[in-house]
Short mmCIF file of C-alpha atoms in Angstrom, two decimals:
data_model
loop_
_atom_site.label_atom_id
_atom_site.label_comp_id
_atom_site.label_asym_id
_atom_site.label_seq_id
_atom_site.Cartn_x
_atom_site.Cartn_y
_atom_site.Cartn_z
CA UNK A 14 0.00 0.00 0.00
CA UNK A 15 1.36 3.44 -0.93
CA UNK A 16 1.72 6.26 1.57
CA UNK A 17 -1.19 8.11 -0.11
CA UNK A 18 -3.36 5.04 0.26
CA UNK A 19 -2.37 4.66 3.92
CA UNK A 20 -3.22 8.29 4.63
CA UNK A 21 -6.54 7.99 2.82
CA UNK A 22 -7.43 4.79 4.65
CA UNK A 23 -6.50 6.31 8.01
CA UNK A 24 -8.65 9.39 7.38
CA UNK A 25 -11.60 7.29 6.25
CA UNK A 26 -11.31 5.08 9.34
CA UNK A 27 -11.08 8.14 11.56
CA UNK A 28 -14.24 9.57 10.07
CA UNK A 29 -16.13 6.30 10.46
CA UNK A 30 -15.07 5.83 14.08
CA UNK A 31 -15.85 9.32 15.34
CA UNK A 32 -18.71 9.48 17.82
CA UNK A 33 -20.15 13.00 18.17
CA UNK A 34 -19.86 14.49 21.65
CA UNK A 35 -21.81 17.46 23.00
CA UNK A 36 -20.04 20.77 22.46
CA UNK A 37 -18.90 22.91 25.37
CA UNK A 38 -21.04 25.99 25.89
CA UNK A 39 -18.61 28.34 24.19
CA UNK A 40 -18.18 26.15 21.10
CA UNK A 41 -21.91 25.64 20.85
CA UNK A 42 -22.50 29.38 21.03
CA UNK A 43 -19.93 29.93 18.31
CA UNK A 44 -21.47 27.17 16.21
CA UNK A 45 -24.96 28.62 16.40
CA UNK A 46 -23.57 32.04 15.58
CA UNK A 47 -21.79 30.62 12.54
CA UNK A 48 -25.03 29.01 11.36
CA UNK A 49 -25.96 32.46 10.09
CA UNK A 50 -22.67 32.79 8.27
CA UNK A 51 -20.91 30.63 5.75
CA UNK A 52 -19.56 27.31 6.96
CA UNK A 53 -16.33 25.67 5.92
CA UNK A 54 -16.34 22.05 4.91
CA UNK A 55 -13.65 19.53 5.63
CA UNK A 56 -12.00 18.92 8.96
CA UNK A 57 -12.69 21.31 11.82
CA UNK A 58 -9.18 21.16 13.19
CA UNK A 59 -5.62 20.50 12.11
CA UNK A 60 -5.14 16.75 11.91
CA UNK A 61 -1.80 14.98 11.96
CA UNK A 62 -1.61 11.37 10.83
CA UNK A 63 1.67 9.55 11.47
CA UNK A 64 2.36 6.65 9.13
CA UNK A 65 5.67 4.92 8.60
CA UNK A 66 7.54 7.64 10.46
CA UNK A 67 6.23 10.46 8.27
CA UNK A 68 3.85 13.15 9.49
CA UNK A 69 1.14 14.49 7.23
CA UNK A 70 -0.80 17.55 8.37
CA UNK A 71 -4.18 18.21 6.81
CA UNK A 72 -5.19 21.68 7.84
CA UNK A 73 -8.67 23.08 8.09
CA UNK A 74 -9.04 24.90 4.77
CA UNK A 75 -8.45 28.57 5.37
CA UNK A 76 -9.57 28.59 9.00
CA UNK A 77 -8.01 28.43 12.45
CA UNK A 78 -9.40 26.33 15.29
CA UNK A 79 -10.21 29.36 17.43
CA UNK A 80 -13.88 30.36 17.67
CA UNK A 81 -14.82 33.78 16.32
CA UNK A 82 -15.15 36.68 18.77
CA UNK A 83 -18.17 36.54 21.02
CA UNK A 84 -21.27 38.22 19.68
CA UNK A 85 -23.07 39.85 22.58
CA UNK A 86 -26.20 40.37 20.47
CA UNK A 87 -26.90 36.63 20.18
CA UNK A 88 -28.23 34.66 23.14
CA UNK A 89 -27.70 30.98 23.89
CA UNK A 90 -30.90 31.03 25.96
CA UNK A 91 -33.07 29.35 23.27
CA UNK A 92 -30.57 26.49 23.05
CA UNK A 93 -30.68 25.98 26.81
CA UNK A 94 -34.49 26.15 26.75
CA UNK A 95 -34.64 23.37 24.14
CA UNK A 96 -32.05 21.41 26.11
CA UNK A 97 -34.33 21.64 29.14
CA UNK A 98 -37.28 20.41 27.04
CA UNK A 99 -35.24 17.34 26.17
CA UNK A 100 -34.32 16.92 29.85
CA UNK A 101 -37.99 17.08 30.90
CA UNK A 102 -39.09 14.61 28.21
CA UNK A 103 -40.25 11.13 29.27
CA UNK A 104 -37.93 8.20 28.53
CA UNK A 105 -38.12 6.95 24.95
CA UNK A 106 -37.46 3.48 23.56
CA UNK A 107 -39.16 0.18 24.31
CA UNK A 108 -37.10 -0.53 27.45
CA UNK A 109 -37.56 3.10 28.47
CA UNK A 110 -41.21 2.30 29.16
CA UNK A 111 -40.14 0.00 32.02
CA UNK A 112 -40.31 2.46 34.92
CA UNK A 113 -38.59 0.08 37.32
CA UNK A 114 -35.62 -0.39 35.00
CA UNK A 115 -35.36 3.34 34.37
CA UNK A 116 -35.51 4.17 38.07
CA UNK A 117 -32.86 1.58 38.95
CA UNK A 118 -30.51 2.76 36.19
CA UNK A 119 -30.92 6.38 37.32
CA UNK A 120 -30.14 5.47 40.93
CA UNK A 121 -27.07 3.41 39.96
CA UNK A 122 -25.64 6.21 37.82
CA UNK A 123 -26.29 8.84 40.48
CA UNK A 124 -24.58 6.68 43.10
CA UNK A 125 -21.61 6.13 40.79
CA UNK A 126 -21.26 9.86 40.22
CA UNK A 127 -21.38 10.63 43.91
CA UNK A 128 -18.65 8.04 44.53
CA UNK A 129 -16.49 9.85 41.98
CA UNK A 130 -16.66 7.06 39.40
CA UNK A 131 -17.83 9.27 36.51
CA UNK A 132 -14.83 10.96 34.86
CA UNK A 133 -15.06 14.71 34.18
CA UNK A 134 -18.08 15.13 36.45
CA UNK A 135 -16.86 15.88 39.97
CA UNK A 136 -19.34 18.70 40.67
CA UNK A 137 -22.48 18.13 42.77
CA UNK A 138 -25.29 16.46 40.81
CA UNK A 139 -28.90 16.59 42.02
CA UNK A 140 -30.39 13.90 39.78
CA UNK A 141 -29.88 11.59 36.83
CA UNK A 142 -32.60 11.38 34.18
CA UNK A 143 -32.72 8.48 31.75
CA UNK A 144 -34.00 9.79 28.42
CA UNK A 145 -33.71 6.70 26.20
CA UNK A 146 -33.29 2.93 26.62
CA UNK A 147 -33.77 0.31 23.93
CA UNK A 148 -32.24 -2.81 22.42
CA UNK A 149 -30.84 -1.90 19.02
CA UNK A 150 -28.91 -4.23 16.73
CA UNK A 151 -27.76 -6.55 19.50
CA UNK A 152 -26.90 -3.71 21.88
CA UNK A 153 -28.74 -2.19 24.82
CA UNK A 154 -28.32 1.57 24.39
CA UNK A 155 -29.26 4.34 26.79
CA UNK A 156 -28.95 8.12 27.07
CA UNK A 157 -28.73 9.65 30.54
CA UNK A 158 -28.51 13.28 31.67
CA UNK A 159 -26.71 14.30 34.88
CA UNK A 160 -28.40 17.41 36.31
CA UNK A 161 -25.84 19.63 38.00
CA UNK A 162 -26.73 21.57 41.14
CA UNK A 163 -25.42 24.65 39.33
CA UNK A 164 -24.60 25.24 35.66
CA UNK A 165 -20.99 24.43 34.83
CA UNK A 166 -19.06 27.69 35.40
CA UNK A 167 -16.70 26.90 32.53
CA UNK A 168 -19.24 25.90 29.88
CA UNK A 169 -22.63 27.14 31.14
CA UNK A 170 -24.39 23.81 30.55
CA UNK A 171 -26.82 22.88 33.37
CA UNK A 172 -26.79 19.16 32.48
CA UNK A 173 -24.23 16.70 31.13
CA UNK A 174 -25.05 13.87 28.70
CA UNK A 175 -23.82 10.30 28.69
CA UNK A 176 -24.50 7.52 26.19
CA UNK A 177 -24.31 3.96 27.51
CA UNK A 178 -24.15 0.60 25.72
CA UNK A 179 -23.92 -3.05 26.71
CA UNK A 180 -25.07 -6.39 25.38
CA UNK A 181 -28.69 -6.70 24.34
CA UNK A 182 -30.94 -7.39 27.33
CA UNK A 183 -28.34 -6.18 29.86
CA UNK A 184 -29.60 -5.51 33.37
CA UNK A 185 -29.51 -2.00 34.79
CA UNK A 186 -26.52 -3.04 36.92
CA UNK A 187 -24.64 -4.36 33.89
CA UNK A 188 -25.43 -1.32 31.77
CA UNK A 189 -24.28 1.06 34.48
CA UNK A 190 -21.14 -0.84 35.48
CA UNK A 191 -20.04 -1.28 31.87
CA UNK A 192 -20.11 2.47 31.24
CA UNK A 193 -19.28 4.35 34.45
CA UNK A 194 -15.66 4.87 33.42
CA UNK A 195 -16.57 6.33 30.05
CA UNK A 196 -17.16 9.91 31.19
CA UNK A 197 -19.70 12.45 30.01
CA UNK A 198 -20.01 15.17 27.41
CA UNK A 199 -20.00 18.80 28.48
CA UNK A 200 -23.69 19.42 27.95
CA UNK A 201 -27.03 17.93 27.01
CA UNK A 202 -27.84 19.52 23.67
CA UNK A 203 -31.37 19.79 22.24
CA UNK A 204 -30.51 17.15 19.63
CA UNK A 205 -28.38 14.22 20.74
CA UNK A 206 -27.05 11.44 18.53
CA UNK A 207 -24.85 8.38 18.82
CA UNK A 208 -22.86 6.36 16.28
CA UNK A 209 -21.89 2.99 17.72
CA UNK A 210 -19.93 0.19 16.11
CA UNK A 211 -22.23 -2.74 15.34
CA UNK A 212 -21.01 -6.09 16.75
CA UNK A 213 -22.36 -7.85 13.63
CA UNK A 214 -19.27 -6.94 11.63
CA UNK A 215 -16.42 -4.45 11.04
CA UNK A 216 -17.34 -1.16 9.43
CA UNK A 217 -21.01 -1.39 10.41
CA UNK A 218 -22.62 1.18 12.68
CA UNK A 219 -25.75 1.68 14.75
CA UNK A 220 -27.20 5.20 14.82
CA UNK A 221 -29.56 6.69 17.39
CA UNK A 222 -30.81 10.29 17.42
CA UNK A 223 -33.24 11.93 19.85
CA UNK A 224 -35.00 15.29 20.16
CA UNK A 225 -37.37 16.77 22.78
CA UNK A 226 -40.74 15.08 23.21
CA UNK A 227 -43.34 16.66 20.92
CA UNK A 228 -40.83 17.06 18.10
CA UNK A 229 -41.06 14.68 15.15
CA UNK A 230 -38.38 13.02 13.03
CA UNK A 231 -39.03 12.87 9.30
CA UNK A 232 -36.84 11.18 6.71
CA UNK A 233 -36.52 11.41 2.94
CA UNK A 234 -34.70 9.21 0.43
CA UNK A 235 -31.66 10.94 -1.00
CA UNK A 236 -33.01 13.21 -3.75
CA UNK A 237 -31.21 13.11 -7.07
CA UNK A 238 -32.54 15.94 -9.16
CA UNK A 239 -35.89 15.76 -7.38
CA UNK A 240 -37.44 17.34 -4.31
CA UNK A 241 -37.21 15.76 -0.87
CA UNK A 242 -40.01 13.31 -0.12
CA UNK A 243 -40.51 13.58 3.63
CA UNK A 244 -42.34 11.00 5.73
CA UNK A 245 -42.62 10.88 9.54
CA UNK A 246 -40.74 8.19 11.43
CA UNK A 247 -42.97 5.80 13.38
CA UNK A 248 -40.86 6.36 16.48
CA UNK A 249 -41.79 10.06 16.59
CA UNK A 250 -39.23 12.08 18.56
CA UNK A 251 -36.36 9.65 18.14
CA UNK A 252 -34.82 7.71 15.27
CA UNK A 253 -32.91 4.43 15.02
CA UNK A 254 -30.87 3.08 12.14
CA UNK A 255 -29.09 -0.29 12.05
CA UNK A 256 -27.03 -1.72 9.17
CA UNK A 257 -30.23 -3.39 7.94
CA UNK A 258 -32.34 -0.22 7.95
CA UNK A 259 -29.71 2.36 6.97
CA UNK A 260 -30.24 3.85 3.51
CA UNK A 261 -29.21 6.94 1.51
CA UNK A 262 -31.40 9.57 3.14
CA UNK A 263 -31.79 12.90 4.91
CA UNK A 264 -33.18 13.49 8.40
CA UNK A 265 -35.37 16.32 9.63
CA UNK A 266 -36.70 17.33 13.05
CA UNK A 267 -39.86 19.45 13.21
CA UNK A 268 -41.02 20.97 16.49
CA UNK A 269 -44.48 22.32 15.89
CA UNK A 270 -44.43 24.20 12.61
CA UNK A 271 -40.69 24.94 12.72
CA UNK A 272 -37.93 22.76 11.27
CA UNK A 273 -35.20 22.75 13.90
CA UNK A 274 -32.79 20.27 12.33
CA UNK A 275 -32.17 19.06 8.78
CA UNK A 276 -29.10 17.00 8.00
CA UNK A 277 -27.84 14.19 5.78
CA UNK A 278 -28.21 10.74 7.26
CA UNK A 279 -25.12 8.62 7.92
CA UNK A 280 -23.26 6.92 5.10
CA UNK A 281 -22.05 7.89 1.65
CA UNK A 282 -22.48 7.13 -2.04
CA UNK A 283 -19.17 5.26 -1.88
CA UNK A 284 -19.46 2.56 0.80
CA UNK A 285 -16.52 0.60 -0.64
CA UNK A 286 -13.34 1.32 -2.65
CA UNK A 287 -13.56 3.52 -5.74
CA UNK A 288 -13.74 1.31 -8.82
CA UNK A 289 -11.74 1.90 -11.99
CA UNK A 290 -14.97 2.70 -13.84
CA UNK A 291 -15.97 5.28 -11.24
CA UNK A 292 -12.52 6.87 -11.43
CA UNK A 293 -12.73 7.03 -15.21
CA UNK A 294 -16.06 8.85 -14.94
CA UNK A 295 -14.68 11.23 -12.31
CA UNK A 296 -11.70 12.07 -14.56
CA UNK A 297 -13.63 12.31 -17.82
CA UNK A 298 -13.78 16.11 -17.95
CA UNK A 299 -10.65 17.07 -16.02
CA UNK A 300 -8.78 20.18 -17.09
CA UNK A 301 -5.10 20.64 -16.40
CA UNK A 302 -3.30 17.53 -15.10
CA UNK A 303 -4.00 15.28 -12.09
CA UNK A 304 -2.13 12.01 -11.43
CA UNK A 305 -4.51 9.05 -11.40
CA UNK A 306 -3.55 7.83 -7.93
CA UNK A 307 -3.98 11.28 -6.44
CA UNK A 308 -7.38 11.59 -8.11
CA UNK A 309 -8.44 8.19 -6.76
CA UNK A 310 -7.46 9.11 -3.22
CA UNK A 311 -9.14 12.52 -3.31
CA UNK A 312 -12.39 11.42 -4.97
CA UNK A 313 -12.75 8.58 -2.49
CA UNK A 314 -11.98 10.77 0.52
CA UNK A 315 -14.30 13.57 -0.55
CA UNK A 316 -17.20 11.21 -1.29
CA UNK A 317 -16.88 9.51 2.10
CA UNK A 318 -16.44 12.72 4.10
CA UNK A 319 -19.35 14.58 2.44
CA UNK A 320 -21.71 11.63 2.56
CA UNK A 321 -25.25 12.30 1.42
CA UNK A 322 -24.65 16.01 1.03
CA UNK A 323 -23.77 14.88 -2.49
CA UNK A 324 -26.26 13.71 -5.11
CA UNK A 325 -23.53 12.01 -7.15
CA UNK A 326 -19.89 11.03 -6.81
CA UNK A 327 -17.48 13.96 -7.21
CA UNK A 328 -15.68 14.83 -10.43
CA UNK A 329 -12.11 16.03 -10.78
CA UNK A 330 -12.39 19.54 -12.22
CA UNK A 331 -8.78 20.69 -12.54
CA UNK A 332 -5.24 20.11 -11.40
CA UNK A 333 -2.06 22.12 -11.76
CA UNK A 334 0.68 24.16 -10.17
CA UNK A 335 -0.24 27.36 -8.31
CA UNK A 336 2.17 30.05 -7.14
CA UNK A 337 2.18 33.45 -5.47
CA UNK A 338 0.01 32.43 -2.51
CA UNK A 339 0.53 34.67 0.56
CA UNK A 340 2.27 32.81 3.38
CA UNK A 341 0.27 32.91 6.60
CA UNK A 342 1.88 33.65 9.93
CA UNK A 343 0.80 31.85 13.11
CA UNK A 344 -2.04 34.37 13.67
CA UNK A 345 -3.55 33.58 10.26
CA UNK A 346 -2.51 36.88 8.62
CA UNK A 347 -0.11 37.00 5.69
CA UNK A 348 3.56 37.14 6.62
CA UNK A 349 4.96 40.58 7.33
CA UNK A 350 7.75 40.16 4.78
CA UNK A 351 5.27 39.52 1.97
CA UNK A 352 6.62 36.05 1.29
CA UNK A 353 4.61 33.66 -0.86
CA UNK A 354 4.30 29.92 -1.31
CA UNK A 355 3.42 27.51 -4.10
CA UNK A 356 2.02 24.04 -4.47
CA UNK A 357 0.09 21.50 -6.48
CA UNK A 358 -3.66 22.20 -6.52
CA UNK A 359 -6.56 19.88 -7.25
CA UNK A 360 -10.24 20.84 -7.51
CA UNK A 361 -13.16 18.45 -6.98
CA UNK A 362 -16.89 19.19 -7.29
CA UNK A 363 -20.19 17.33 -7.05
CA UNK A 364 -23.89 18.20 -7.34
CA UNK A 365 -25.47 18.92 -3.96
CA UNK A 366 -28.44 16.83 -2.86
CA UNK A 367 -31.87 18.33 -3.37
CA UNK A 368 -30.93 20.53 -6.30
CA UNK A 369 -28.82 22.84 -4.15
CA UNK A 370 -26.26 23.71 -6.82
CA UNK A 371 -22.73 22.31 -6.58
CA UNK A 372 -20.23 21.93 -3.76
CA UNK A 373 -16.51 21.39 -4.08
CA UNK A 374 -13.09 21.73 -2.57
CA UNK A 375 -9.65 22.94 -3.52
CA UNK A 376 -6.69 21.04 -2.03
CA UNK A 377 -3.17 22.40 -2.29
CA UNK A 378 -0.10 20.27 -1.52
CA UNK A 379 2.57 22.83 -0.67
CA UNK A 380 5.98 22.60 -2.34
CA UNK A 381 7.64 23.45 1.00
CA UNK A 382 6.25 22.72 4.49
CA UNK A 383 5.31 25.69 6.62
CA UNK A 384 7.18 26.45 9.81
CA UNK A 385 4.45 24.71 11.81
CA UNK A 386 4.81 21.51 9.77
CA UNK A 387 1.65 21.89 7.69
CA UNK A 388 2.22 20.54 4.19
CA UNK A 389 -1.23 21.13 2.69
CA UNK A 390 -4.06 23.61 2.69
CA UNK A 391 -7.26 24.30 0.81
CA UNK A 392 -10.81 25.57 0.89
CA UNK A 393 -14.39 24.53 0.17
CA UNK A 394 -16.82 26.31 -2.13
CA UNK A 395 -20.36 26.39 -3.46
CA UNK A 396 -21.45 27.43 -6.94
CA UNK A 397 -24.72 27.46 -8.86
CA UNK A 398 -23.42 26.59 -12.35
CA UNK A 399 -21.86 23.24 -13.21
CA UNK A 400 -18.11 23.67 -12.52
CA UNK A 401 -17.28 20.50 -14.45
CA UNK A 402 -18.40 22.03 -17.76
CA UNK A 403 -15.17 22.25 -19.82
CA UNK A 404 -16.55 25.30 -21.63
CA UNK A 405 -17.21 27.19 -18.38
CA UNK A 406 -15.15 29.24 -15.95
CA UNK A 407 -14.75 28.59 -12.21
CA UNK A 408 -13.27 31.13 -9.78
CA UNK A 409 -12.61 30.16 -6.15
CA UNK A 410 -11.10 32.29 -3.33
CA UNK A 411 -8.19 30.26 -1.95
CA UNK A 412 -6.78 32.18 0.99
CA UNK A 413 -8.03 33.03 4.45
CA UNK A 414 -10.56 35.86 4.38
CA UNK A 415 -8.72 37.52 7.28
CA UNK A 416 -5.90 38.24 4.85
CA UNK A 417 -8.41 40.45 3.11
CA UNK A 418 -8.13 43.12 5.79
CA UNK A 419 -4.84 43.93 4.09
CA UNK A 420 -6.68 44.72 0.88
CA UNK A 421 -6.36 41.82 -1.54
CA UNK A 422 -6.93 38.11 -1.80
CA UNK A 423 -6.28 35.36 -4.34
CA UNK A 424 -8.63 33.69 -6.80
CA UNK A 425 -7.88 30.34 -8.43
CA UNK A 426 -9.56 30.41 -11.84
CA UNK A 427 -10.19 27.41 -14.12
CA UNK A 428 -10.83 28.21 -17.78
CA UNK A 429 -11.70 26.53 -21.09
CA UNK A 430 -8.71 24.95 -22.82
CA UNK A 431 -8.50 27.71 -25.47
CA UNK A 432 -8.26 30.54 -22.92
CA UNK A 433 -5.00 32.50 -22.73
CA UNK A 434 -5.99 35.21 -20.24
CA UNK A 435 -8.26 35.80 -17.25
CA UNK A 436 -9.82 39.21 -16.67
CA UNK A 437 -11.74 40.29 -13.57
CA UNK A 438 -14.04 43.31 -13.79
CA UNK A 439 -16.26 45.26 -11.41
CA UNK A 440 -19.06 47.39 -12.81
CA UNK A 441 -17.43 47.06 -16.23
CA UNK A 442 -14.01 48.24 -15.02
CA UNK A 443 -11.01 45.89 -15.11
CA UNK A 444 -9.54 45.25 -11.65
CA UNK A 445 -7.14 42.36 -12.36
CA UNK A 446 -5.78 40.25 -15.21
CA UNK A 447 -3.30 37.39 -15.63
CA UNK A 448 -2.13 34.89 -18.25
CA UNK A 449 -3.52 31.34 -18.23
CA UNK A 450 -1.35 28.23 -18.05
CA UNK A 451 -2.79 24.73 -18.33
CA UNK A 452 -6.40 25.98 -18.11
CA UNK A 453 -5.71 27.63 -14.75
CA UNK A 454 -4.49 30.85 -13.20
CA UNK A 455 -4.11 32.57 -9.82
CA UNK A 456 -4.63 36.31 -9.55
CA UNK A 457 -5.13 38.88 -6.78
CA UNK A 458 -8.38 40.84 -6.47
CA UNK A 459 -9.62 43.54 -4.09
CA UNK A 460 -11.04 41.80 -1.04
CA UNK A 461 -13.81 44.29 -0.32
CA UNK A 462 -15.40 44.18 -3.78
CA UNK A 463 -18.52 42.11 -4.36
CA UNK A 464 -20.16 41.30 -7.68
CA UNK A 465 -16.89 40.60 -9.47
CA UNK A 466 -17.19 39.16 -12.98
CA UNK A 467 -14.49 36.69 -14.06
CA UNK A 468 -13.90 36.26 -17.80
CA UNK A 469 -11.81 33.74 -19.74
CA UNK A 470 -10.41 35.28 -22.94
CA UNK A 471 -8.84 33.70 -26.00
CA UNK A 472 -5.72 34.95 -27.82
CA UNK A 473 -7.83 37.44 -29.79
CA UNK A 474 -9.31 38.90 -26.62
CA UNK A 475 -12.74 37.34 -27.14
CA UNK A 476 -14.70 36.21 -24.11
CA UNK A 477 -15.00 32.41 -24.07
CA UNK A 478 -16.82 32.16 -20.74
CA UNK A 479 -17.68 34.32 -17.76
CA UNK A 480 -19.02 33.80 -14.25
CA UNK A 481 -19.20 34.98 -10.66
CA UNK A 482 -16.81 34.15 -7.84
CA UNK A 483 -17.84 30.95 -6.03
CA UNK A 484 -19.25 31.16 -2.53
CA UNK A 485 -17.11 29.99 0.35
CA UNK A 486 -17.90 26.95 2.45
CA UNK A 487 -19.60 23.69 1.55
CA UNK A 488 -22.74 23.92 3.63
CA UNK A 489 -25.78 22.62 1.80
CA UNK A 490 -28.51 25.22 1.41
CA UNK A 491 -30.87 22.67 2.95
CA UNK A 492 -28.94 21.89 6.13
CA UNK A 493 -30.63 23.48 9.12
CA UNK A 494 -29.81 23.91 12.80
CA UNK A 495 -32.11 26.48 14.44
CA UNK A 496 -32.20 25.44 18.07
CA UNK A 497 -30.73 28.89 18.79
CA UNK A 498 -33.87 30.65 17.59
CA UNK A 499 -36.99 31.34 19.63
#
């Protein structure tokens, strides 16, 4: 197995094995604030994978891991109110209807916490509420909330959440004793979910999601050029998926007349390795040059990480060398000496589920590692027109928007094969131009300007194609998270 294949396999395994944990109060507040802004795709933090003695750093495209400054105009109170509605909900699940079992499990967990057996929860707790218990796919699964005497002073959450699992049919004693060393999340969020490895075989997963009582889960098959077809789940305010019932789909949570959550279900359009035929299709319209093995690795990784956000497997749009990129310092701004870097760029794109345009990503393997060891960077984008059209033009911002406070930022532009020049105009006035090489070009543009028009010109100066600058982030227009709204 090549190093690229090892890295790709490690990243795919990491993504499959991640179990979501509740966010601390500050991160949740930042997340809800960002829901009104653009969202970056890809990894949310710098990730270092060590294989065969070599370190590979995959950085969050164009973002740091620090939350944005606090916004005093936005309150977390609605989130906490919905969290309390979940806390006050009756237990769900078939076993959750056994009041004796629920009471015994609550008492065992409370006793364990008061003995100091629950990691990361040493503060006084007044009660434990069991919110879900059921046998799912050979496992007994439960969700419990530990109600603090006072909200956590560091995070603000009044309750902490803990998922538990044991063998199917486990007694309350067995379920509690098997899980007391696991620890808790920072807070009970309005929507809680669990991804648990299924004992039936490697690579299979059980999924459970729960919302406050009175809310309703709806699901829709993955739309491919059609509208969502929503139908309520028979379980009402919770949802279960096992390897036998999992399918390409989206999930939605309605509370009254308001949709509070809308998200792709688990899984992807590429459950196994990318076939040669699929790679051939993905490479059929590529502009520039992309090595086949690199394309295979990137198409596979993007399909698996984006899951059912995509209506089809991604295509390779362009590949080539890029230069003149501002080097970032440790604070995310461009280096004071004006130094630049270069690297090998690859662009992927795929149609978004539900007719939401196209989403894509730019990945740049740097020619020289940065001082902090990062060897690659990139960004995600959204665009309305088909970026795989070889006769079209695609323009993507490829550096951190905080660099823009210094006046300019970089666009990576992909052009038709016959183009020799890229021109950017604003209100009919030229603001930047550069020669094209290998159907691609990088050029600086004023950061503050909106409504830029990007044109690809041939040797005679005729316009071959034109378009707008792509939007940043890879958030589907349909994804929703409005627990922060009254």
